Coordinates of C-alpha atoms in Angstrom, one line a residue:
Chain L
M1 CA 71.8 76.4 81.7
R2 CA 70.2 80.3 83.0
K3 CA 72.8 79.9 86.2
Q4 CA 75.8 79.6 84.1
N5 CA 74.6 82.4 82.1
R6 CA 74.6 84.4 85.1
F7 CA 78.3 83.2 86.3
A8 CA 79.2 84.9 82.5
H9 CA 77.8 87.9 83.2
L10 CA 79.1 88.4 87.0
Y11 CA 82.7 87.5 85.3
L12 CA 82.4 90.5 82.9
V13 CA 81.2 92.9 85.1
L14 CA 84.7 91.9 87.4
V15 CA 87.0 91.5 84.6
F16 CA 85.9 95.3 83.8
A17 CA 85.6 96.6 87.2
V18 CA 88.9 95.6 87.5
L19 CA 90.1 97.4 84.3
Y20 CA 88.1 100.8 84.6
A21 CA 89.1 100.8 88.9
P22 CA 92.4 102.3 88.0
I23 CA 90.7 105.2 86.2
F24 CA 87.8 105.9 88.2
Y25 CA 90.5 106.1 91.5
L26 CA 92.8 108.9 89.4
M27 CA 89.3 110.6 88.2
Y28 CA 87.7 110.8 91.9
Y29 CA 90.4 112.2 93.5
S30 CA 91.4 114.4 90.9
F31 CA 88.5 116.4 92.7
N32 CA 90.4 116.3 95.9
S33 CA 91.4 119.4 97.4
G34 CA 93.6 117.6 100.0
G35 CA 96.3 117.4 97.1
T36 CA 96.9 113.4 97.6
M37 CA 96.4 110.7 96.7
H38 CA 95.2 109.5 99.7
G39 CA 92.2 110.6 101.9
F40 CA 90.2 112.7 100.2
E41 CA 89.2 115.9 102.0
G42 CA 86.8 118.0 100.1
F43 CA 85.5 118.2 96.7
T44 CA 87.6 121.1 94.1
L45 CA 87.7 121.9 90.8
D46 CA 91.5 123.8 91.3
Y47 CA 93.1 121.3 89.7
Y48 CA 90.8 121.4 86.6
R49 CA 91.6 125.6 86.6
E50 CA 95.2 124.8 86.7
V51 CA 95.5 122.6 83.9
I52 CA 93.1 124.8 81.8
Q53 CA 95.2 128.0 82.4
D54 CA 98.5 126.1 82.2
T55 CA 99.1 127.1 78.8
R56 CA 102.9 125.2 78.5
L57 CA 100.8 121.8 79.4
I58 CA 97.6 122.7 76.9
I59 CA 100.5 123.7 73.9
I60 CA 101.5 119.9 74.9
V61 CA 98.3 118.4 74.5
I62 CA 98.0 120.0 71.0
N63 CA 101.7 118.6 70.1
T64 CA 100.8 115.2 70.7
L65 CA 97.4 115.2 69.0
V66 CA 99.3 116.8 66.0
I67 CA 101.5 114.5 65.9
A68 CA 99.0 111.3 66.3
L69 CA 97.1 112.9 63.8
L70 CA 99.9 113.7 61.2
S71 CA 102.1 110.6 61.7
S72 CA 99.2 108.2 61.4
S73 CA 97.3 109.5 58.0
I74 CA 100.6 109.7 56.4
A75 CA 101.7 106.5 58.1
T76 CA 98.4 104.6 56.7
L77 CA 99.0 106.5 53.1
I78 CA 102.4 104.5 53.0
A79 CA 101.1 101.6 54.3
I80 CA 98.2 101.5 51.9
V81 CA 100.7 101.7 49.1
G82 CA 102.8 99.2 50.6
A83 CA 100.2 96.2 51.1
L84 CA 99.3 96.6 47.4
A85 CA 102.8 95.9 47.1
I86 CA 103.3 92.9 49.2
Q87 CA 99.8 91.7 47.7
R88 CA 101.2 92.1 44.0
I89 CA 104.5 90.0 44.4
R90 CA 103.8 86.9 43.0
S91 CA 106.9 84.7 44.8
R92 CA 105.6 83.1 48.3
R93 CA 108.7 83.4 49.8
G94 CA 109.7 86.8 48.4
K95 CA 106.0 88.1 50.2
N96 CA 106.8 86.1 53.7
S97 CA 110.1 87.3 53.8
L98 CA 108.4 91.2 53.1
L99 CA 105.5 90.1 55.5
S100 CA 108.3 88.6 58.2
L101 CA 110.4 91.9 58.1
N102 CA 107.2 93.9 59.0
N103 CA 106.4 91.8 62.0
V104 CA 109.9 92.1 63.0
L105 CA 109.3 96.0 63.2
I106 CA 106.0 95.0 65.2
V107 CA 107.4 93.3 68.1
S108 CA 111.0 94.6 67.9
P109 CA 111.2 96.5 71.5
D110 CA 110.5 100.3 71.4
V111 CA 113.6 101.9 73.3
I112 CA 115.5 100.0 70.9
I113 CA 114.0 101.7 68.0
G114 CA 113.9 104.8 69.8
A115 CA 117.3 104.9 70.1
S116 CA 118.1 103.8 66.6
F117 CA 116.1 106.9 66.0
L118 CA 118.3 109.0 68.0
I119 CA 121.6 108.1 66.5
L120 CA 120.3 108.0 63.2
F121 CA 118.8 111.7 63.8
T122 CA 122.7 112.4 65.1
I123 CA 124.1 111.4 62.3
A124 CA 121.7 112.8 59.6
G125 CA 121.9 115.9 61.5
V126 CA 118.6 116.4 62.1
K127 CA 117.8 118.5 65.1
L128 CA 115.1 116.8 67.9
G129 CA 112.2 118.6 67.6
F130 CA 108.9 118.5 65.8
V131 CA 110.1 116.7 62.7
S132 CA 111.9 113.9 64.6
V133 CA 108.8 113.5 66.7
L134 CA 106.8 113.3 63.2
L135 CA 109.1 111.0 61.6
S136 CA 109.6 108.3 64.0
H137 CA 105.9 108.2 64.6
V138 CA 105.5 107.3 61.1
A139 CA 108.2 104.7 60.8
F140 CA 106.7 102.8 63.8
S141 CA 103.3 103.4 62.7
V142 CA 103.6 101.8 59.1
P143 CA 104.1 98.1 60.2
I144 CA 100.8 98.3 61.6
A145 CA 98.3 99.9 59.6
V146 CA 99.9 97.5 56.8
L147 CA 98.9 95.0 58.3
M148 CA 95.5 96.2 59.0
I149 CA 94.9 96.4 55.4
L150 CA 96.9 93.2 53.9
P151 CA 93.7 90.9 55.5
H152 CA 91.4 92.7 53.3
L153 CA 93.1 93.2 50.3
Q154 CA 93.7 89.2 50.6
E155 CA 89.6 88.6 50.9
M156 CA 89.2 90.6 47.8
S157 CA 88.2 88.0 45.4
P158 CA 90.9 88.6 42.1
T159 CA 87.8 88.6 39.9
L160 CA 86.9 91.7 41.4
T161 CA 89.5 93.2 39.3
D162 CA 89.6 90.7 36.1
A163 CA 86.1 91.7 35.7
A164 CA 86.7 95.3 36.0
R165 CA 89.2 95.3 33.6
D166 CA 87.4 93.3 31.8
L167 CA 84.7 96.1 31.3
G168 CA 87.2 98.8 30.1
A169 CA 88.3 99.9 33.2
S170 CA 91.7 101.7 33.3
R171 CA 94.7 100.9 36.2
R172 CA 93.7 104.1 37.8
D173 CA 89.8 103.1 38.2
V174 CA 90.6 99.6 39.1
L175 CA 92.8 101.1 42.0
T176 CA 90.2 104.0 43.0
K177 CA 86.5 102.5 42.2
V178 CA 87.6 99.0 43.1
I179 CA 90.1 98.2 45.2
L180 CA 90.4 101.2 47.6
P181 CA 86.8 100.7 48.4
I182 CA 86.9 97.6 49.4
I183 CA 89.7 97.6 51.7
K184 CA 88.5 101.1 53.1
P185 CA 87.4 99.0 56.5
G186 CA 90.9 98.1 56.5
I187 CA 92.8 101.5 56.0
F188 CA 90.4 103.1 58.3
S189 CA 91.2 100.8 61.3
G190 CA 94.5 100.9 60.3
F191 CA 94.7 104.6 60.8
F192 CA 93.0 104.4 64.2
M193 CA 95.5 101.8 65.3
A194 CA 98.3 104.2 64.5
L195 CA 96.8 106.9 66.3
T196 CA 96.3 105.4 69.3
Y197 CA 99.8 104.2 69.2
S198 CA 100.9 107.4 68.4
L199 CA 99.1 108.9 71.0
D200 CA 100.3 107.1 73.9
D201 CA 104.2 105.8 72.6
F202 CA 106.4 106.8 75.3
A203 CA 110.0 104.6 74.9
V204 CA 110.6 106.3 71.1
T205 CA 109.2 109.8 71.9
F206 CA 111.0 110.2 75.0
F207 CA 114.4 109.7 72.7
V208 CA 113.7 112.1 70.3
T209 CA 112.3 115.4 71.7
G210 CA 113.9 118.0 72.8
N211 CA 114.4 121.5 72.4
G212 CA 111.5 122.4 74.9
Y213 CA 109.3 120.4 72.1
S214 CA 107.2 117.6 74.4
T215 CA 104.2 115.2 73.8
L216 CA 102.4 114.3 76.7
S217 CA 103.6 110.6 77.4
V218 CA 107.0 111.8 78.2
E219 CA 105.8 115.4 80.1
I220 CA 103.8 113.4 82.6
Y221 CA 107.0 111.0 83.1
S222 CA 109.0 113.9 83.7
R223 CA 106.9 115.6 85.8
A224 CA 106.0 112.4 88.0
R225 CA 109.8 112.6 89.1
Q226 CA 108.3 114.9 91.6
G227 CA 105.2 113.1 92.7
V228 CA 101.9 112.9 90.2
S229 CA 100.5 116.0 90.7
L230 CA 96.1 116.2 90.5
S231 CA 96.8 118.5 87.8
I232 CA 97.6 115.4 85.9
N233 CA 94.7 113.6 87.3
A234 CA 92.4 116.7 86.0
L235 CA 94.1 116.3 82.4
S236 CA 93.0 112.6 82.2
T237 CA 90.1 112.5 83.5
M238 CA 89.2 115.1 80.3
I239 CA 91.3 113.1 77.6
F240 CA 89.4 110.2 79.4
L241 CA 85.9 111.9 79.0
F242 CA 86.8 113.0 75.4
T243 CA 87.5 109.8 74.2
I244 CA 84.4 108.3 75.5
L245 CA 82.4 111.4 73.6
L246 CA 84.1 110.5 70.5
V247 CA 83.4 106.3 70.7
V248 CA 79.6 107.3 72.2
G249 CA 79.4 109.5 69.2
Y250 CA 80.7 107.0 66.7
Y251 CA 78.7 104.2 67.8
F252 CA 75.8 106.4 66.7
L253 CA 77.0 107.4 63.9
T254 CA 77.4 103.8 62.6
R255 CA 74.1 102.8 63.8
R256 CA 72.1 105.3 61.5
K257 CA 74.0 103.6 58.5
S258 CA 72.2 100.5 58.6
R259 CA 74.8 98.1 58.0
P260 CA 73.6 95.7 55.2
A261 CA 74.2 99.2 52.9
A262 CA 77.6 100.2 53.9
V263 CA 78.6 96.7 52.7
S264 CA 76.7 96.9 49.4
E265 CA 78.5 100.5 49.2
S266 CA 82.0 98.9 47.7
V267 CA 79.7 96.7 45.1
A268 CA 77.6 99.3 44.0
E269 CA 80.2 101.4 43.2
V270 CA 81.6 99.4 40.5
G271 CA 78.5 98.3 39.2
V272 CA 78.1 94.8 39.7
P273 CA 74.4 93.6 40.5
R274 CA 74.2 91.6 43.9
Chain Q
M1 CA 87.0 106.8 47.5
K2 CA 85.5 110.1 47.9
Q3 CA 84.9 109.3 51.5
L4 CA 88.3 107.8 51.8
V5 CA 89.7 111.3 50.4
N6 CA 87.3 113.3 52.4
T7 CA 88.4 112.0 55.7
F8 CA 91.8 112.1 55.1
L9 CA 91.6 115.9 53.8
A10 CA 89.8 116.4 56.6
I11 CA 92.3 115.1 59.5
F12 CA 94.7 117.2 57.6
I13 CA 93.4 120.1 58.0
V14 CA 92.1 119.5 61.5
A15 CA 95.9 118.8 62.5
F16 CA 97.3 121.6 60.6
A17 CA 94.6 124.4 61.9
L18 CA 95.7 122.8 65.4
M19 CA 99.6 123.2 64.9
Y20 CA 98.6 126.9 64.2
L21 CA 96.8 127.4 67.4
G22 CA 99.9 125.7 69.2
S23 CA 102.7 127.7 67.5
W24 CA 100.0 130.7 68.1
M25 CA 99.7 129.9 71.9
N26 CA 103.7 129.4 71.5
K27 CA 103.8 132.7 70.9
S28 CA 101.8 134.6 72.4
E29 CA 103.4 133.2 75.9
G30 CA 106.2 134.2 74.2
Y31 CA 107.8 130.5 74.1
S32 CA 109.7 131.3 70.8
G33 CA 112.2 133.2 69.0
G34 CA 115.7 134.7 71.0
N35 CA 113.1 135.7 74.1
T36 CA 113.5 132.3 75.4
L37 CA 115.7 130.2 77.9
T38 CA 115.8 126.4 78.7
I39 CA 117.1 124.9 81.3
Y40 CA 118.5 121.3 82.1
N41 CA 118.3 120.6 86.4
W42 CA 117.7 118.0 88.5
G43 CA 113.9 117.2 89.4
D44 CA 112.6 119.0 91.9
Y45 CA 116.2 121.3 92.3
I46 CA 114.8 124.9 92.3
E47 CA 112.1 126.9 94.3
P48 CA 109.5 127.4 91.2
E49 CA 109.0 130.9 92.3
L50 CA 112.4 132.1 91.5
L51 CA 111.5 130.9 87.8
K52 CA 108.6 133.1 87.8
E53 CA 110.5 136.1 89.7
F54 CA 113.1 135.7 86.6
Q55 CA 110.9 135.7 84.3
E56 CA 109.0 139.2 85.3
E57 CA 112.4 140.7 86.2
T58 CA 113.6 140.4 82.9
G59 CA 110.8 139.5 80.4
I60 CA 112.9 136.1 79.3
T61 CA 110.5 132.5 79.4
V62 CA 111.8 129.9 80.9
I63 CA 111.3 126.6 79.2
Y64 CA 112.4 123.8 82.4
Q65 CA 113.7 120.8 81.7
T66 CA 115.1 118.1 84.1
F67 CA 117.2 114.9 84.6
D68 CA 117.7 112.5 86.8
S69 CA 121.5 111.4 86.5
N70 CA 124.6 113.1 85.1
E71 CA 125.0 110.3 82.6
A72 CA 121.4 111.2 81.0
M73 CA 122.3 114.5 80.6
L74 CA 125.5 114.2 79.3
T75 CA 124.1 112.2 76.6
K76 CA 121.4 114.3 75.7
V77 CA 124.2 117.6 75.9
E78 CA 126.9 115.2 73.7
Q79 CA 124.2 114.1 71.1
G80 CA 123.5 118.0 70.0
G81 CA 120.5 117.9 68.5
T82 CA 118.8 120.1 71.7
T83 CA 119.6 123.5 73.3
F84 CA 119.8 124.0 76.7
D85 CA 120.8 127.4 77.7
V86 CA 121.9 126.8 81.4
V87 CA 122.7 123.0 82.7
I88 CA 123.9 122.1 86.2
P89 CA 126.0 119.0 86.5
S90 CA 128.0 117.7 88.9
D91 CA 131.7 118.4 89.5
Y92 CA 133.1 114.8 87.7
A93 CA 130.8 115.8 85.0
I94 CA 131.7 119.3 84.4
A95 CA 135.9 117.7 84.1
K96 CA 134.3 115.6 81.5
M97 CA 132.2 118.2 79.5
R98 CA 135.1 120.6 79.7
E99 CA 137.6 117.8 78.6
E100 CA 135.3 117.2 75.5
K101 CA 134.8 120.8 74.8
L102 CA 131.1 121.1 75.6
L103 CA 131.2 123.9 77.5
L104 CA 131.1 128.0 76.8
P105 CA 133.8 130.3 78.7
L106 CA 131.8 131.8 81.2
D107 CA 132.0 135.9 80.8
H108 CA 132.7 136.8 84.8
S109 CA 132.2 140.6 83.6
K110 CA 128.4 140.0 83.1
L111 CA 128.3 138.0 86.8
S112 CA 128.5 141.0 89.0
N113 CA 127.3 138.9 92.1
L114 CA 130.1 135.8 91.4
G115 CA 132.2 137.9 94.6
N116 CA 129.0 135.9 96.8
I117 CA 130.4 133.0 96.7
D118 CA 132.0 131.8 99.4
P119 CA 135.9 131.8 98.1
R120 CA 136.2 127.9 99.6
F121 CA 134.0 126.7 96.7
M122 CA 136.2 129.0 94.2
D123 CA 138.3 127.6 91.9
L124 CA 138.1 123.7 92.3
S125 CA 140.0 121.0 90.8
F126 CA 137.3 120.2 88.1
D127 CA 137.6 123.7 87.1
P128 CA 140.3 126.2 87.7
G129 CA 139.7 129.3 88.1
N130 CA 136.0 128.7 87.1
E131 CA 136.1 129.4 84.2
F132 CA 133.1 127.4 82.9
S133 CA 130.8 127.1 86.4
V134 CA 129.9 128.4 89.0
P135 CA 128.8 126.9 92.3
Y136 CA 125.0 126.2 92.4
F137 CA 124.6 123.8 95.7
W138 CA 127.3 121.5 97.2
G139 CA 127.2 118.8 100.6
T140 CA 129.2 116.1 102.0
V141 CA 128.7 112.0 101.8
G142 CA 128.4 110.7 105.2
I143 CA 126.0 108.5 107.6
I144 CA 122.7 108.6 108.4
Y145 CA 121.9 106.4 111.5
N146 CA 119.1 105.9 113.8
P147 CA 120.1 106.6 117.0
G148 CA 117.0 104.4 118.2
L149 CA 118.1 101.8 116.4
T150 CA 122.0 101.1 117.1
E151 CA 122.5 100.9 120.6
G152 CA 124.4 104.4 121.0
I153 CA 127.4 103.5 118.4
D154 CA 129.5 106.5 118.0
F155 CA 129.2 107.0 113.7
S156 CA 132.0 109.1 113.6
S157 CA 134.3 107.3 112.0
W158 CA 133.6 105.1 109.2
D159 CA 135.0 101.9 111.1
S160 CA 132.1 101.6 113.2
L161 CA 130.1 100.5 110.1
W162 CA 131.5 96.9 110.4
D163 CA 130.2 96.7 113.6
S164 CA 128.9 92.9 114.2
R165 CA 126.1 95.0 115.9
L166 CA 124.7 96.2 112.9
K167 CA 124.1 93.3 110.8
N168 CA 121.9 93.9 108.1
K169 CA 121.2 97.2 108.9
I170 CA 123.0 99.6 106.7
L171 CA 121.4 100.9 103.4
L172 CA 124.1 102.1 100.6
V173 CA 123.4 103.9 98.1
D174 CA 124.0 102.4 94.4
G175 CA 126.9 104.9 93.0
A176 CA 130.5 103.3 92.5
R177 CA 132.0 106.5 93.5
E178 CA 130.5 107.1 96.9
V179 CA 130.8 103.2 97.6
M180 CA 134.4 102.9 97.0
G181 CA 135.4 106.2 98.2
M182 CA 133.9 105.1 101.9
A183 CA 136.0 102.1 101.6
L184 CA 139.0 103.9 100.5
N185 CA 138.0 106.5 103.2
S186 CA 137.9 103.9 105.9
L187 CA 141.5 102.8 105.2
H188 CA 142.9 106.5 105.1
Y189 CA 143.5 106.4 101.5
S190 CA 142.2 109.2 99.2
V191 CA 138.9 109.1 97.0
N192 CA 140.1 109.6 94.0
D193 CA 143.1 106.8 94.4
Q194 CA 144.5 104.9 91.6
N195 CA 147.0 102.3 93.4
E196 CA 145.6 98.8 92.2
Q197 CA 147.1 97.8 95.6
H198 CA 144.7 99.6 97.4
L199 CA 141.6 99.5 95.2
Q200 CA 142.1 96.1 96.2
Q201 CA 142.3 96.1 99.9
A202 CA 139.0 98.4 99.7
L203 CA 137.1 95.8 98.0
S204 CA 138.2 93.0 100.4
K205 CA 137.4 95.2 103.2
L206 CA 133.7 96.0 101.4
N207 CA 133.3 92.4 101.5
T208 CA 133.2 91.5 105.2
L209 CA 130.9 94.7 105.6
S210 CA 128.5 92.2 103.3
P211 CA 126.8 90.9 106.3
N212 CA 125.7 94.4 107.6
V213 CA 124.7 95.4 104.5
K214 CA 121.0 95.3 104.0
A215 CA 120.8 96.6 100.3
I216 CA 122.4 98.8 97.9
V217 CA 119.6 101.0 96.6
G218 CA 118.9 104.3 94.4
D219 CA 116.3 107.1 95.7
E220 CA 114.0 104.8 97.5
I221 CA 116.5 104.7 100.5
K222 CA 115.5 108.1 101.5
M223 CA 111.9 106.3 101.9
L224 CA 113.3 103.1 103.3
L225 CA 115.2 105.5 106.1
A226 CA 112.4 107.6 107.1
N227 CA 110.2 105.2 107.1
E228 CA 112.8 103.3 109.6
E229 CA 113.0 100.5 107.4
A230 CA 116.5 100.2 108.4
A231 CA 118.9 101.7 110.4
V232 CA 122.2 103.2 108.8
G233 CA 122.3 104.7 105.3
I234 CA 125.5 106.2 103.3
V235 CA 123.7 108.9 101.9
W236 CA 124.3 112.5 100.2
S237 CA 124.1 115.2 102.7
G238 CA 121.1 117.3 101.2
D239 CA 119.3 113.9 101.1
A240 CA 119.7 113.4 104.7
S241 CA 118.4 116.7 105.2
E242 CA 115.3 115.7 103.4
I243 CA 115.0 112.5 105.5
M244 CA 115.7 114.1 108.6
D245 CA 112.5 116.7 107.8
E246 CA 110.6 113.7 107.2
N247 CA 111.6 111.9 110.4
D248 CA 113.4 113.6 113.0
K249 CA 115.3 110.4 114.9
L250 CA 117.6 110.6 112.8
D251 CA 121.5 112.4 112.9
Y252 CA 123.4 112.5 109.8
V253 CA 127.5 112.6 111.0
V254 CA 130.5 112.8 108.3
P255 CA 133.1 110.5 109.6
E256 CA 136.3 112.2 110.4
E257 CA 138.4 110.3 108.4
G258 CA 137.8 112.0 105.8
S259 CA 135.2 111.9 102.5
N260 CA 133.6 113.4 99.3
K261 CA 132.4 116.8 99.5
W262 CA 130.5 117.8 95.8
F263 CA 129.3 120.2 94.2
D264 CA 126.5 121.1 91.4
N265 CA 127.3 124.0 89.5
M266 CA 125.8 125.9 86.8
V267 CA 127.9 125.9 83.6
I268 CA 126.3 126.9 80.1
P269 CA 126.6 124.7 77.0
R270 CA 128.6 125.2 73.9
T271 CA 125.0 124.3 72.1
A272 CA 123.3 127.3 73.9
A273 CA 120.9 129.6 71.8
N274 CA 120.8 132.3 74.4
V275 CA 124.4 132.8 75.8
E276 CA 123.3 136.4 77.4
G277 CA 120.0 135.4 79.4
A278 CA 122.0 132.6 80.3
H279 CA 124.4 134.6 82.2
Q280 CA 121.8 136.7 83.2
F281 CA 119.9 133.8 84.6
I282 CA 123.4 132.7 86.6
N283 CA 123.5 135.8 87.9
F284 CA 120.3 136.1 89.5
M285 CA 120.8 132.9 91.0
L286 CA 124.2 134.2 92.4
R287 CA 122.0 137.1 94.3
P288 CA 122.1 136.2 98.1
D289 CA 118.0 136.4 98.5
V290 CA 117.2 134.0 95.6
A291 CA 120.1 131.8 97.0
A292 CA 118.8 131.7 100.0
K293 CA 115.2 131.6 98.8
N294 CA 116.3 128.7 96.7
A295 CA 118.5 126.6 99.4
D296 CA 115.6 127.4 102.1
Y297 CA 113.4 125.4 99.0
V298 CA 116.0 122.8 98.0
G299 CA 117.7 121.7 101.6
Y300 CA 120.8 121.6 100.2
S301 CA 123.9 123.6 101.6
S302 CA 124.5 126.8 99.3
P303 CA 127.8 128.0 99.0
N304 CA 127.0 131.9 98.9
L305 CA 128.2 133.4 101.9
P306 CA 125.9 136.5 102.4
A307 CA 122.7 134.3 101.5
L308 CA 123.3 132.4 104.8
A309 CA 122.9 135.4 106.6
L310 CA 119.2 135.2 105.5
L311 CA 118.9 131.8 106.3
P312 CA 117.0 130.8 109.3
E313 CA 119.9 130.4 112.3
E314 CA 119.5 126.7 112.8
T315 CA 119.7 126.2 109.4
S316 CA 122.7 128.0 109.1
G317 CA 124.3 126.9 112.1
D318 CA 123.7 123.4 111.6
T319 CA 127.1 121.9 111.4
R320 CA 126.0 119.1 109.6
F321 CA 125.5 120.7 106.6
Y322 CA 127.6 123.8 106.6
P323 CA 130.4 122.2 108.7
P324 CA 133.6 124.4 109.3
A325 CA 136.1 124.5 107.4
E326 CA 138.8 122.3 109.3
L327 CA 136.4 119.8 108.5
T328 CA 135.4 120.9 104.7
D329 CA 139.4 121.3 104.3
R330 CA 139.8 117.7 105.0
L331 CA 137.3 116.7 102.5
E332 CA 138.4 116.0 98.9
V333 CA 136.5 116.5 95.2
Y334 CA 136.3 113.5 93.4
D335 CA 138.3 114.1 89.7
N336 CA 137.8 112.7 87.0
L337 CA 139.6 109.8 87.0
G338 CA 138.9 108.9 82.8
K339 CA 137.2 106.1 81.0
K340 CA 139.7 103.4 82.1
M341 CA 140.1 103.8 85.6
L342 CA 135.8 104.5 86.4
A343 CA 135.7 101.3 84.5
H344 CA 137.8 99.7 87.0
Y345 CA 136.0 101.6 89.9
N346 CA 132.3 99.9 88.9
E347 CA 134.0 96.5 87.9
L348 CA 135.3 96.3 91.5
F349 CA 132.1 97.4 93.2
L350 CA 130.0 95.3 90.5
K351 CA 132.0 92.2 92.3
F352 CA 131.1 93.8 95.5
K353 CA 127.8 93.5 94.8
M354 CA 128.1 90.0 93.2
H355 CA 129.9 88.9 96.6
K356 CA 127.1 90.4 98.4

């Protein structure tokens, strides 16, 4: 038993080593004064300085963040409405076909979505740039957020809303005080999924960027054609550390709020004793 | 509910604050308004120092974007959603853009340095009178070979490629015009030949070449040849000079039957936002010192006569890359064959590839 346990641990360590090795490899060489990814010559912070001084790169990072934050929150708001609407449909067939349409959008290749958007924007006369990127990111994020929110809606017992209506809650109250608090975890997971999708999307964004407006994934791709400079390593390291900080911060935040309270909170808000 | 509203409000506030910061940085860097110039060029095809120099001299901020094929560039320019001020396509793409009215005519009075261009490279078939374009770099298509691996074969004729000693040793660049042109040249036809019988002859001659062909590859041909993975390659002269920089054992030759000479030219697309700045940039690139610096960095042949004098003698005197007029006169520029003929070329090339 013990032996088996140790084996499992070893396996886990191996898997994580494989997953993280490329990232650490990249981080290690971001300090290489030699300028290439082979042969470590000496320690330098030059590439970090280069990134900080490269205003255009920083503007692109900001663009990427703005697009990710805006598109995922807009998409989440749309997805809440969408999920509620799907949930309301009584006929099983109608519900299933809407859900399948939603899923088709998730599995369809990014390249095709990107090309279609390019054609659409061209016909509609939308100039490529901030607006086109934002619209397309919202569009491909909505189905993901819907998929995150729906299970929470389906889990919710219909008796809860019935009880709320019986106790004299208005339609609005039922929505804001019963339904939304219960599906809150779904909303947040939908938001974060959309956020990561938007941050690293390349294929769709590649088609709809233009006029000097660019996001990080597209910029790194076009720089990579001339060989990846170590300043990209430095930038990636900085972004990686920033993500780690966020995750650690989130971990401590959720640790402080004891879990049972978080679950009963929604129920407490409606005033149902538990 | 309150938490939800607050969180999303916070996210929106952060996003708008970032957006404001971004646009403020944009302005402070001069990336907005009429003070920018967007240049669309091949990857790694300009000395980066020159962009800074231009910026200092004129106060115009340059936004530099790159493409990796004429076709990709054409798609973006045709689409019209973007405003590029200066684009640097190849000859046949310029003919196509001119046909589709995608270009603005150049104002020659604003290009005082235009006289620096070698008259041999002015007024070419794809743009008579240089109404729309100014040469940037030029070159040839030829054979690069490794004397150590080819047993002293003389490559001054295309026919040498059919030598049985070269079995499985040749790399071809993946371009229908280049490979078909090579076959047509070896039969003493023009690279622009449209005669069906001649084309079929070229195809069957190509098919007999297949035992010697190791692979048909893209940009990785440079790496493969430099690492001596193959003995012979059909490449553009610019690639050849890059390969020879990495591995000086190799040599380059333009066969005597003739070949293609190509030009990359600066043009101003119709959608340009800063036409004045675009002229300034083109004129800047035509200055001898700038052209020489650029040619030194990129390694392709400069069409700028006074610039040649500024280049080291071993570069400008190298007849492999700066061939004398009697050779260049024999070389041909690709004509725009039209959609149908080009599709036919592609189809024949595909047939050859399948045969392979």
